mmCIF file of C-alpha atoms in Angstrom:
data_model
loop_
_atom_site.group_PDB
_atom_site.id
_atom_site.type_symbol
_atom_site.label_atom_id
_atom_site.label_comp_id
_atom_site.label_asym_id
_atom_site.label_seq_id
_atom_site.Cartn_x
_atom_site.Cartn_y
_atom_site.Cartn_z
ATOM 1 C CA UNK A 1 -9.475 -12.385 17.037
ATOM 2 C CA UNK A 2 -7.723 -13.110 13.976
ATOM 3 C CA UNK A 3 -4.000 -15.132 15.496
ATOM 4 C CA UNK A 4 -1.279 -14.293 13.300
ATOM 5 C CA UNK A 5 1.949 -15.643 12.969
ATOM 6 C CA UNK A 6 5.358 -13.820 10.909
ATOM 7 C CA UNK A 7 7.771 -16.875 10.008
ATOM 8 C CA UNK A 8 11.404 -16.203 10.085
ATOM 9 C CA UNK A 9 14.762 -17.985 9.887
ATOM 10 C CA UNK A 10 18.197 -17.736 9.766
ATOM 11 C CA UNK A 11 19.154 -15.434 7.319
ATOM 12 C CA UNK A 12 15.872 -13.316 7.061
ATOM 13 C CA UNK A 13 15.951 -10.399 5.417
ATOM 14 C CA UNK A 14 14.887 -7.483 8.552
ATOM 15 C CA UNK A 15 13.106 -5.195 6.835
ATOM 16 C CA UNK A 16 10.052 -7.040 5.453
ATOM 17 C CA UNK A 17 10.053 -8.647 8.430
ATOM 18 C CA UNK A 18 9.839 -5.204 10.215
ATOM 19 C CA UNK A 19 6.791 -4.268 7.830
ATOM 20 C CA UNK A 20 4.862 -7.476 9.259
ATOM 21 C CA UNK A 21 5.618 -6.801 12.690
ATOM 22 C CA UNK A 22 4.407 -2.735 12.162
ATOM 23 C CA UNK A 23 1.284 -3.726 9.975
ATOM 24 C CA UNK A 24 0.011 -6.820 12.177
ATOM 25 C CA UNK A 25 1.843 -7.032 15.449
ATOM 26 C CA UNK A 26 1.938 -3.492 16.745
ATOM 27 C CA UNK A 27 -0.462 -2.535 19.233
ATOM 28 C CA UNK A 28 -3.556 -0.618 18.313
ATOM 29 C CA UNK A 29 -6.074 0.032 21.277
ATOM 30 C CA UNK A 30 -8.085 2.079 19.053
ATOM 31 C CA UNK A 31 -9.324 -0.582 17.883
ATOM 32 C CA UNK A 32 -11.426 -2.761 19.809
ATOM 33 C CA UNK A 33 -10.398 -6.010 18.129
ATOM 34 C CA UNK A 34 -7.013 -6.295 16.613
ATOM 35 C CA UNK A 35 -4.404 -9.118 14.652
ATOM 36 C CA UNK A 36 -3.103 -11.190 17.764
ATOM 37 C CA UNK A 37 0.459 -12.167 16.352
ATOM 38 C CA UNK A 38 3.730 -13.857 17.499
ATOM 39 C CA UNK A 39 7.063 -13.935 15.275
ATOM 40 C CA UNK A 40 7.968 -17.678 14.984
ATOM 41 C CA UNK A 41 10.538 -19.767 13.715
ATOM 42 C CA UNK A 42 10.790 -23.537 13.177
ATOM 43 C CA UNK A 43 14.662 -23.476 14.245
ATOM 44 C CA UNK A 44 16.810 -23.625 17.579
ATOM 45 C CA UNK A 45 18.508 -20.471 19.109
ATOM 46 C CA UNK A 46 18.953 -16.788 18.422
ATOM 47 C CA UNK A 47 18.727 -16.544 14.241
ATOM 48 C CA UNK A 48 20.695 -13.934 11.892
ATOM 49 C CA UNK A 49 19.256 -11.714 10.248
ATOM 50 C CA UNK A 50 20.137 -8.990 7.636
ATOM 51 C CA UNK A 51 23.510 -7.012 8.704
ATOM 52 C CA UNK A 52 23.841 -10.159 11.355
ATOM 53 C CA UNK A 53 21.056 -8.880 13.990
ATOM 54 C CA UNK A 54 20.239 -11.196 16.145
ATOM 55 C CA UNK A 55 16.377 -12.159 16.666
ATOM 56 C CA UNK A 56 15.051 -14.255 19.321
ATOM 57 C CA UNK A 57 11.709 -15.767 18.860
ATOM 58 C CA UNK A 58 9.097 -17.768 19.789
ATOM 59 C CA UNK A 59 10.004 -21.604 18.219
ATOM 60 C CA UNK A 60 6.957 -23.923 16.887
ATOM 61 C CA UNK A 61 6.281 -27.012 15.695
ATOM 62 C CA UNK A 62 3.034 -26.376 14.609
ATOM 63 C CA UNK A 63 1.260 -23.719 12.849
ATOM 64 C CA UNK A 64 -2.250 -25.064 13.824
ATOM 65 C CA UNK A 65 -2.968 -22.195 16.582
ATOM 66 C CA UNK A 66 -2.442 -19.691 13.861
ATOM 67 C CA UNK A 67 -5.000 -18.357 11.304
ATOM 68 C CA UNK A 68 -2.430 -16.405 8.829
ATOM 69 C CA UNK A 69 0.692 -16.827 7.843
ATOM 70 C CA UNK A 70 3.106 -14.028 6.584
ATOM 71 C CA UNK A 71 6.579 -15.024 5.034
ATOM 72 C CA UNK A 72 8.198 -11.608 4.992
ATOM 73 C CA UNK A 73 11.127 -13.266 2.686
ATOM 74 C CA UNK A 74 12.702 -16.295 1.706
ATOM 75 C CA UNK A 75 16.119 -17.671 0.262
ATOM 76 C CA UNK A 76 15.682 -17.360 -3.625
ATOM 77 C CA UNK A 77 18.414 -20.068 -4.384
ATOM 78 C CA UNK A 78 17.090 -22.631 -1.278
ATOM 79 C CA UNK A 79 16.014 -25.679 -3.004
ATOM 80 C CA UNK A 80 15.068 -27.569 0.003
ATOM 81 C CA UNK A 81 12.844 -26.660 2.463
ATOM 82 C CA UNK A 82 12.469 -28.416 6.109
ATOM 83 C CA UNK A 83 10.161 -30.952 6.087
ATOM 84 C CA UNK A 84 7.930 -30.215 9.416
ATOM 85 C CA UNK A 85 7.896 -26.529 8.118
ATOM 86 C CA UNK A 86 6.850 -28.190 4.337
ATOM 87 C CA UNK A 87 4.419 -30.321 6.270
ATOM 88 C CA UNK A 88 3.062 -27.352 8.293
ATOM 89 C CA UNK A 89 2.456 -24.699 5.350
ATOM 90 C CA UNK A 90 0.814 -27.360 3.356
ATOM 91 C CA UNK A 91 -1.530 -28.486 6.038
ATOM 92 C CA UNK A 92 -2.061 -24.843 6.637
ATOM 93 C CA UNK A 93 -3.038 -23.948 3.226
ATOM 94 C CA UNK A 94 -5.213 -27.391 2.916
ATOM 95 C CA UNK A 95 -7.361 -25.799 5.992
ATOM 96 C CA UNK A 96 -7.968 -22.820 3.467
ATOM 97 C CA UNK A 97 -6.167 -20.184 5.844
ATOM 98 C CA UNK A 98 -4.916 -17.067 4.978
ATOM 99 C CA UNK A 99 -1.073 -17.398 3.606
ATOM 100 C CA UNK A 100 0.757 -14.213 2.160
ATOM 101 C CA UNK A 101 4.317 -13.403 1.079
ATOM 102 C CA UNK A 102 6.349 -9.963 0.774
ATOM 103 C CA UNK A 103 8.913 -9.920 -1.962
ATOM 104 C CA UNK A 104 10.789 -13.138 -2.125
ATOM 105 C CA UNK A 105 8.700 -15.247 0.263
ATOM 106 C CA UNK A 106 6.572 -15.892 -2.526
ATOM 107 C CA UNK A 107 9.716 -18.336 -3.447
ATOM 108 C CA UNK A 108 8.584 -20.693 -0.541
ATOM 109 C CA UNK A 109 5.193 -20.728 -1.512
ATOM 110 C CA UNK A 110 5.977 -21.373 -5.128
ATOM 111 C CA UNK A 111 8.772 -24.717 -4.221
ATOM 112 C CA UNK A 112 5.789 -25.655 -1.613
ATOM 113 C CA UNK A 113 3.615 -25.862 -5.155
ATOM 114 C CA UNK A 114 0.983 -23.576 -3.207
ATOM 115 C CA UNK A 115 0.660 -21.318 -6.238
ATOM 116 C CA UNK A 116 0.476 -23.376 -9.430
ATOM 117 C CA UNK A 117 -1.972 -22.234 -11.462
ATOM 118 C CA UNK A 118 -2.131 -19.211 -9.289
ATOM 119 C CA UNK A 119 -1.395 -15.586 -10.204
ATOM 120 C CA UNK A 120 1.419 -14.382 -7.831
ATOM 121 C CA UNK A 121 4.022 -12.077 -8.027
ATOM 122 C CA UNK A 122 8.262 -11.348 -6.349
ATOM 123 C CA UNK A 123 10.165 -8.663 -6.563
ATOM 124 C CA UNK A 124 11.036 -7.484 -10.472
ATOM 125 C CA UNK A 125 14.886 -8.254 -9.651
ATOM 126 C CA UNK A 126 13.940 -12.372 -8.793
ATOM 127 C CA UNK A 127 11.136 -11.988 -11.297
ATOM 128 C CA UNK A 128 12.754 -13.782 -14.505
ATOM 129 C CA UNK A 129 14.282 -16.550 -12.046
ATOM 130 C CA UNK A 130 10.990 -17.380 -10.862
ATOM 131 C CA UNK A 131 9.095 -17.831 -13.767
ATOM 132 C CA UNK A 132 11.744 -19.844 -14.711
ATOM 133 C CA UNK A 133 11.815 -22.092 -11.932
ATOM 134 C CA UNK A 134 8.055 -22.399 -11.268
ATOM 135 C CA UNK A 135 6.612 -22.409 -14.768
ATOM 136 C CA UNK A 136 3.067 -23.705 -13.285
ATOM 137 C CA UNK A 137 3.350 -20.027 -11.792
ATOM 138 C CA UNK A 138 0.665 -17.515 -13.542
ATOM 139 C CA UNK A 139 2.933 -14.922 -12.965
ATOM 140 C CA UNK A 140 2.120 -10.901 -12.798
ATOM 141 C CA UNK A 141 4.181 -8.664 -13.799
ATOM 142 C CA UNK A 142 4.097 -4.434 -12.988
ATOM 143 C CA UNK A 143 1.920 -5.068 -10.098
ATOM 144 C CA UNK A 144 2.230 -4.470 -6.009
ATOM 145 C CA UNK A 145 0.666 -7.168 -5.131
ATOM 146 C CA UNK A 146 -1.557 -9.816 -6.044
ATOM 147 C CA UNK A 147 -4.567 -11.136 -3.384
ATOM 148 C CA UNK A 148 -6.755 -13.949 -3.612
ATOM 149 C CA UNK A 149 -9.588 -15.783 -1.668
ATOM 150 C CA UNK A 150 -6.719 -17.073 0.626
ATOM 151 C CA UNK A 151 -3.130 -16.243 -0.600
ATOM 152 C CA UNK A 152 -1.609 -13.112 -1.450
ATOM 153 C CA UNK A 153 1.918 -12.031 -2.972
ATOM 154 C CA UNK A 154 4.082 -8.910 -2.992
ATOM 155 C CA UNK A 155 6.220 -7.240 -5.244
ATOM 156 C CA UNK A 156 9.443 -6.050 -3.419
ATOM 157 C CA UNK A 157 10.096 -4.496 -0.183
ATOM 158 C CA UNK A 158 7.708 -1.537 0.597
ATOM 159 C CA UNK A 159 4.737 -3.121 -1.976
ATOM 160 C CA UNK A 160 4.454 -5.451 1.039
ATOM 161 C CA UNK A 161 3.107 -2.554 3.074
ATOM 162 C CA UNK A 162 0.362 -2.501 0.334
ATOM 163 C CA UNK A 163 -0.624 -5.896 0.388
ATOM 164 C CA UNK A 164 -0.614 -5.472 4.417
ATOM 165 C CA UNK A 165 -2.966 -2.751 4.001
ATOM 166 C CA UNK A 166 -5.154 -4.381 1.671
ATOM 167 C CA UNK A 167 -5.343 -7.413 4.178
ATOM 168 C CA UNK A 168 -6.229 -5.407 6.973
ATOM 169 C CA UNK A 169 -8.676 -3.487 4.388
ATOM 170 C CA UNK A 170 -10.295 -6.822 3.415
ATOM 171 C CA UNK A 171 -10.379 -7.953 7.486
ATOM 172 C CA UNK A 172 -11.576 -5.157 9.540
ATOM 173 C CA UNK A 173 -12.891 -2.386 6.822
ATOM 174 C CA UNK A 174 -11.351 1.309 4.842
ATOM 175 C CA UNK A 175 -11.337 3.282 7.566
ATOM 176 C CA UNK A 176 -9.219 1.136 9.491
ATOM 177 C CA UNK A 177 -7.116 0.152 7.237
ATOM 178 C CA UNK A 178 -6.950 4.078 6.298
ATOM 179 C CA UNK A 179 -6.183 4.753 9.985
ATOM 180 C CA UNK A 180 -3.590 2.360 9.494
ATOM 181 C CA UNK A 181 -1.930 4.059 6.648
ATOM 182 C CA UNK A 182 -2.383 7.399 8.224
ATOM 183 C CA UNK A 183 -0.299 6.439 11.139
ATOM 184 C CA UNK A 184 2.704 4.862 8.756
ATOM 185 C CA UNK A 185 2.241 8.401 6.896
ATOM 186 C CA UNK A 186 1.320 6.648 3.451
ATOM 187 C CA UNK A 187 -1.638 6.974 1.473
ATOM 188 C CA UNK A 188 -3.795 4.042 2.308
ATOM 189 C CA UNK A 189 -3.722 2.535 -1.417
ATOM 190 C CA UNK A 190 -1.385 2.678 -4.341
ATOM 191 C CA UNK A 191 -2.025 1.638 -7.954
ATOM 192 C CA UNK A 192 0.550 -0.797 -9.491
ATOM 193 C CA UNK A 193 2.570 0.428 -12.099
ATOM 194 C CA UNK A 194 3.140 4.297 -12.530
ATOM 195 C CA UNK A 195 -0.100 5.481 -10.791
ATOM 196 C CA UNK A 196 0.112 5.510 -7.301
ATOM 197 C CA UNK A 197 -1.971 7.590 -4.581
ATOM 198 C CA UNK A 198 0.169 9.675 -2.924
ATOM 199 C CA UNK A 199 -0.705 13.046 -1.030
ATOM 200 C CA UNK A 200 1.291 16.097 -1.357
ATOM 201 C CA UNK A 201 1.582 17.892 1.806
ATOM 202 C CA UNK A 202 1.836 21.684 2.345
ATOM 203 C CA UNK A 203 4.317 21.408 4.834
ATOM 204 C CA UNK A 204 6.915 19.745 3.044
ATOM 205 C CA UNK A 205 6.519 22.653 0.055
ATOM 206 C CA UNK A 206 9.352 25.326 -0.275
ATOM 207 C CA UNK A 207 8.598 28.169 2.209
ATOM 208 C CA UNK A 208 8.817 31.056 -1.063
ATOM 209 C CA UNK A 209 5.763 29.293 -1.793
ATOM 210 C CA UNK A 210 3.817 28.247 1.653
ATOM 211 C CA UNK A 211 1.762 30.911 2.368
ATOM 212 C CA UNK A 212 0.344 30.983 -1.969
ATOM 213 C CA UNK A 213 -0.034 27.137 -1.701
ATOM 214 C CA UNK A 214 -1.991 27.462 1.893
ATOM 215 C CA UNK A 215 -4.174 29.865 0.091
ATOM 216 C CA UNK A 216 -5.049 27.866 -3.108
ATOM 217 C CA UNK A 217 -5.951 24.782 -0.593
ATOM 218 C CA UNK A 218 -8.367 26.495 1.071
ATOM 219 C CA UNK A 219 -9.783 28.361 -1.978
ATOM 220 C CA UNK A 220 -9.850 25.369 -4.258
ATOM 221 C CA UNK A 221 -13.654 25.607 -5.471
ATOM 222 C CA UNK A 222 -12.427 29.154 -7.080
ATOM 223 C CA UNK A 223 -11.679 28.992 -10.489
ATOM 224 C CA UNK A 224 -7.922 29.548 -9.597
ATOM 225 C CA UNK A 225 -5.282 30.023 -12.594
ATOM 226 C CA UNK A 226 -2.016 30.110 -12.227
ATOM 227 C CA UNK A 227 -1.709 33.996 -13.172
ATOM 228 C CA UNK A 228 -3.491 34.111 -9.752
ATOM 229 C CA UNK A 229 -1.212 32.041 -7.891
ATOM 230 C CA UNK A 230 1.762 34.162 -9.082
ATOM 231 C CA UNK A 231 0.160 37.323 -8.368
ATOM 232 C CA UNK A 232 -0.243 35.721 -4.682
ATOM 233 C CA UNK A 233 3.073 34.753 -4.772
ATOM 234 C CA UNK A 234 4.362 38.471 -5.874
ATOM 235 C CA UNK A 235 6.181 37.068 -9.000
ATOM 236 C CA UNK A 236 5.893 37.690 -12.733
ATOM 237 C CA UNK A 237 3.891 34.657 -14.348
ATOM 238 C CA UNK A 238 7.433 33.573 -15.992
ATOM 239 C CA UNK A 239 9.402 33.975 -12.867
ATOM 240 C CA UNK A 240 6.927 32.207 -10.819
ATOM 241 C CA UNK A 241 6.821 28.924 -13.554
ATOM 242 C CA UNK A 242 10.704 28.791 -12.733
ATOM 243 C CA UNK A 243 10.363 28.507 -9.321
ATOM 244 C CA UNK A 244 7.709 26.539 -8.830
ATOM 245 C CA UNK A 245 9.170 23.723 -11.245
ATOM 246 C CA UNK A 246 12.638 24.293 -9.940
ATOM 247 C CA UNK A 247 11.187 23.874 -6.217
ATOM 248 C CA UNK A 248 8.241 20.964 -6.988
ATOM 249 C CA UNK A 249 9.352 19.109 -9.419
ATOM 250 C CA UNK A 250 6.220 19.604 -11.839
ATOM 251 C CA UNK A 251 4.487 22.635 -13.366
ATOM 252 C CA UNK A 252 1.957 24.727 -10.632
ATOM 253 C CA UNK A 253 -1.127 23.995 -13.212
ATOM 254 C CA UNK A 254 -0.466 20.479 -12.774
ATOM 255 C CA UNK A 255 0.471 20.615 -8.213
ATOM 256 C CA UNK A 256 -3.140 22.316 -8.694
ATOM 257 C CA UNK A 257 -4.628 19.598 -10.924
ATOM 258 C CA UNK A 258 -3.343 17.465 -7.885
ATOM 259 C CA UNK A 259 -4.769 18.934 -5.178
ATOM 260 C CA UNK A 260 -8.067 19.041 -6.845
ATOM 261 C CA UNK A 261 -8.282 15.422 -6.844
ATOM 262 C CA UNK A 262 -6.788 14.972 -3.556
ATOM 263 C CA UNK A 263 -9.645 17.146 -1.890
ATOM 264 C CA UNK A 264 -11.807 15.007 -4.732
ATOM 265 C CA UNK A 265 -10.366 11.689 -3.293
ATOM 266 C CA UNK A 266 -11.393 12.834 0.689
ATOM 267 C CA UNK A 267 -14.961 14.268 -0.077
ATOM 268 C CA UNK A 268 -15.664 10.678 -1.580
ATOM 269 C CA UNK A 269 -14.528 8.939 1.191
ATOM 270 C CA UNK A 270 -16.239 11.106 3.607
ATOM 271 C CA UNK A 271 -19.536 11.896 2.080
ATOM 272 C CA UNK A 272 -22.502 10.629 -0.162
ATOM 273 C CA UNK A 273 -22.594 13.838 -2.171
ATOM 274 C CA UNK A 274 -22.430 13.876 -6.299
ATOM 275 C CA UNK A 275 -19.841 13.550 -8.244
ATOM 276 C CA UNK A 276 -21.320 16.564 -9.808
ATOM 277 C CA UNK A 277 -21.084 18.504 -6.335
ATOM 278 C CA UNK A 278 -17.595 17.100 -5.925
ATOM 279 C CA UNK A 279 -16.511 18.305 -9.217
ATOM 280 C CA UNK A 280 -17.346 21.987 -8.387
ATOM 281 C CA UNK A 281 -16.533 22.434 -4.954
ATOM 282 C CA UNK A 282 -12.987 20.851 -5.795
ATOM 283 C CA UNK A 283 -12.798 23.680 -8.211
ATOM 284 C CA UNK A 284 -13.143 21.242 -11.686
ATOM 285 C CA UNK A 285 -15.032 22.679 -14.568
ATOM 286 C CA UNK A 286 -17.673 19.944 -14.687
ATOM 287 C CA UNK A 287 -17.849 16.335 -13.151
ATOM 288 C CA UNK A 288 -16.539 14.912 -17.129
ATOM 289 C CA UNK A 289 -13.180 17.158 -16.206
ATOM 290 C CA UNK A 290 -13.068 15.339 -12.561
ATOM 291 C CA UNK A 291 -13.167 12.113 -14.315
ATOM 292 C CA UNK A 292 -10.882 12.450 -17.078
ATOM 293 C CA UNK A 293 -8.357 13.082 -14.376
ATOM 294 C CA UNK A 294 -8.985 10.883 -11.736
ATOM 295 C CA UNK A 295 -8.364 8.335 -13.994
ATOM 296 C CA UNK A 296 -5.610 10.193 -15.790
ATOM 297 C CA UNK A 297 -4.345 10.417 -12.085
ATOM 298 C CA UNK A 298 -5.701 7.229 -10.335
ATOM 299 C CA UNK A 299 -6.393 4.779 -12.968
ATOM 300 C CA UNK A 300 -10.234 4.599 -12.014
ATOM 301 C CA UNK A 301 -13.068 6.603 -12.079
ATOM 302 C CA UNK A 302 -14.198 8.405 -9.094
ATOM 303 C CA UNK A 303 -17.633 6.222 -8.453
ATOM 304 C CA UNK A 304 -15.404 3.006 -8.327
ATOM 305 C CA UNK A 305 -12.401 4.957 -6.029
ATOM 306 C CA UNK A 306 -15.656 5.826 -3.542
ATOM 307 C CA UNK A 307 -16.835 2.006 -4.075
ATOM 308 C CA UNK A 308 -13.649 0.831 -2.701
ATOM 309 C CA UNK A 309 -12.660 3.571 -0.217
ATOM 310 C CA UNK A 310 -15.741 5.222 1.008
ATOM 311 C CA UNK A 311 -15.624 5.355 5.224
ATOM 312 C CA UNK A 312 -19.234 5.270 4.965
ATOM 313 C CA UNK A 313 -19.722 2.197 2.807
ATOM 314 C CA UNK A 314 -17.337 0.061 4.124
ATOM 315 C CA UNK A 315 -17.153 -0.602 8.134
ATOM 316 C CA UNK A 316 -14.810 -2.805 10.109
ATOM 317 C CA UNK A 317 -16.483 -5.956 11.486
#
């Protein structure tokens, strides 16, 4: 069992602190070994928290019964930090357990001196403030999240889901932390910057379209155009463009460039066959064109996105 604890305090911000609790302290008995966790403070009495909820937690004095640490957020203008919580994160760190932030809890971690010479990242709004103020910093920037051997920092917000995920991905296998994802209905790994895996899903398309876009997913290995799609649809090829842009967001030959590597993306996890095979069953003209955009799409090529991802190369311990 891996004992976690979520540090709060007076003034936390709720949300990343809800992300902690959903990622490590909800109960999964799917699993048969799961993230034992307790929400802890180091001060007296019911805290505040964003919009003044109240939280009522477990108080310590000690952090030695724990073997990670997640600071959901931290003041970014504190300059002083309590010294038996100083003395306790230190210690922790010196034992080489896990620490990781969300958004501004890297702040802590940074005043603590826990990440000199470290690369770490905050949320973009704090980010010029903290390089300022912790120089020994080797701060990234445009990233979710950074994770070493035995500390980890988030961009803002929601990029701590990502580092969660990556945590759990690192401590009990993909498919978990995939099963993980699934259930929080986000793809189980996002690229910093502007790629990002995200699913599109048929159900949240514009009904004029449902029935055409139901089709093409299950006929994806035919060499589909979109003259074939608007056909399906009963539109004019012009008519059908309008829509589909006006309804999606993007043009239908690039939805279908999409799906492609989605089904691409899930036939990698799921199976040992070629990237070849892939290719043509996903409907791409050769396994060259399935490369060029997965990392067009992805950022990586599909042989390392199976490396990392694969169910069947990667098993929870």
């Amino acid at each position: 069992m891996i004992n976690v604890a979520i540090l709060t305090y007076s003034g936390s911000a709720l949300f990343e602190t809800a992300c902690a609790v959903e990622l490590f302290g909800l109960s999964r008995p799917e699993f048969e070994n799961w993230y034992q966790t307790e929400v802890i403070t180091f001060e007296d009495g019911i805290l505040s928290s964003t919009c003044n909820v109240g939280l009522e937690v477990k108080k310590v004095n000690s952090l030695k019964l724990y073997d990670m640490l997640i600071v959901p957020s931290w003041p970014t203008s504190t300059q002083e930090v309590e010294p038996k919580l100083a003395e306790q994160i230190i210690e922790f760190h010196s034992s080489n357990k896990t620490l990781i932030s969300f958004c501004s809890g890297a702040f802590l971690l940074a005043h603590l001196g826990l990440l000199d010479n470290t690369r770490a990242t905050t949320h973009w709004r704090y980010a010029e403030a903290f390089k300022q103020r912790f120089e020994a910093v080797n701060y990234v920037d445009d990233v979710l999240y950074v994770l070493g051997e035995n500390i980890g920092t988030s961009a803002g917000s929601a990029a701590g889901i990502d580092l969660g995920l990556e945590v759990i991905r690192r401590d009990f296998g993909s498919a978990i932390a995939n099963h993980v994802a699934k259930r929080l209905v986000m793809s189980p790994h996002r690229k910093g910057g502007q790629s990002q895996f995200v699913e599109t899903r048929v159900e949240q398309q514009s009904s004029i379209f449902e029935n055409t876009l139901k089709w093409a997913l299950e006929n994806l290995s035919l060499n589909l155009s979109i003259d074939d799609l608007a056909r399906k649809s009963h539109m004019s090829r012009r008519t059908f463009d309008r829509h589909f842009r006006n309804s999606h967001g993007c043009s239908a030959k690039q939805w279908l460039i999409n799906q492609r590597v989605n089904f691409a993306k899930a036939t990698l996890e799921q199976s040992k066959a070629s990237i070849e095979h892939i290719a043509g069953i996903a409907g791409f003209e050769s396994a060259n064109t399935l490369r060029h955009h997965f990392r067009k799409t992805l950022g990586l090529s599909p042989r390392q996105y199976r490396d990392q991802f694969s169910s069947l190369t990667n098993h929870a311990h």
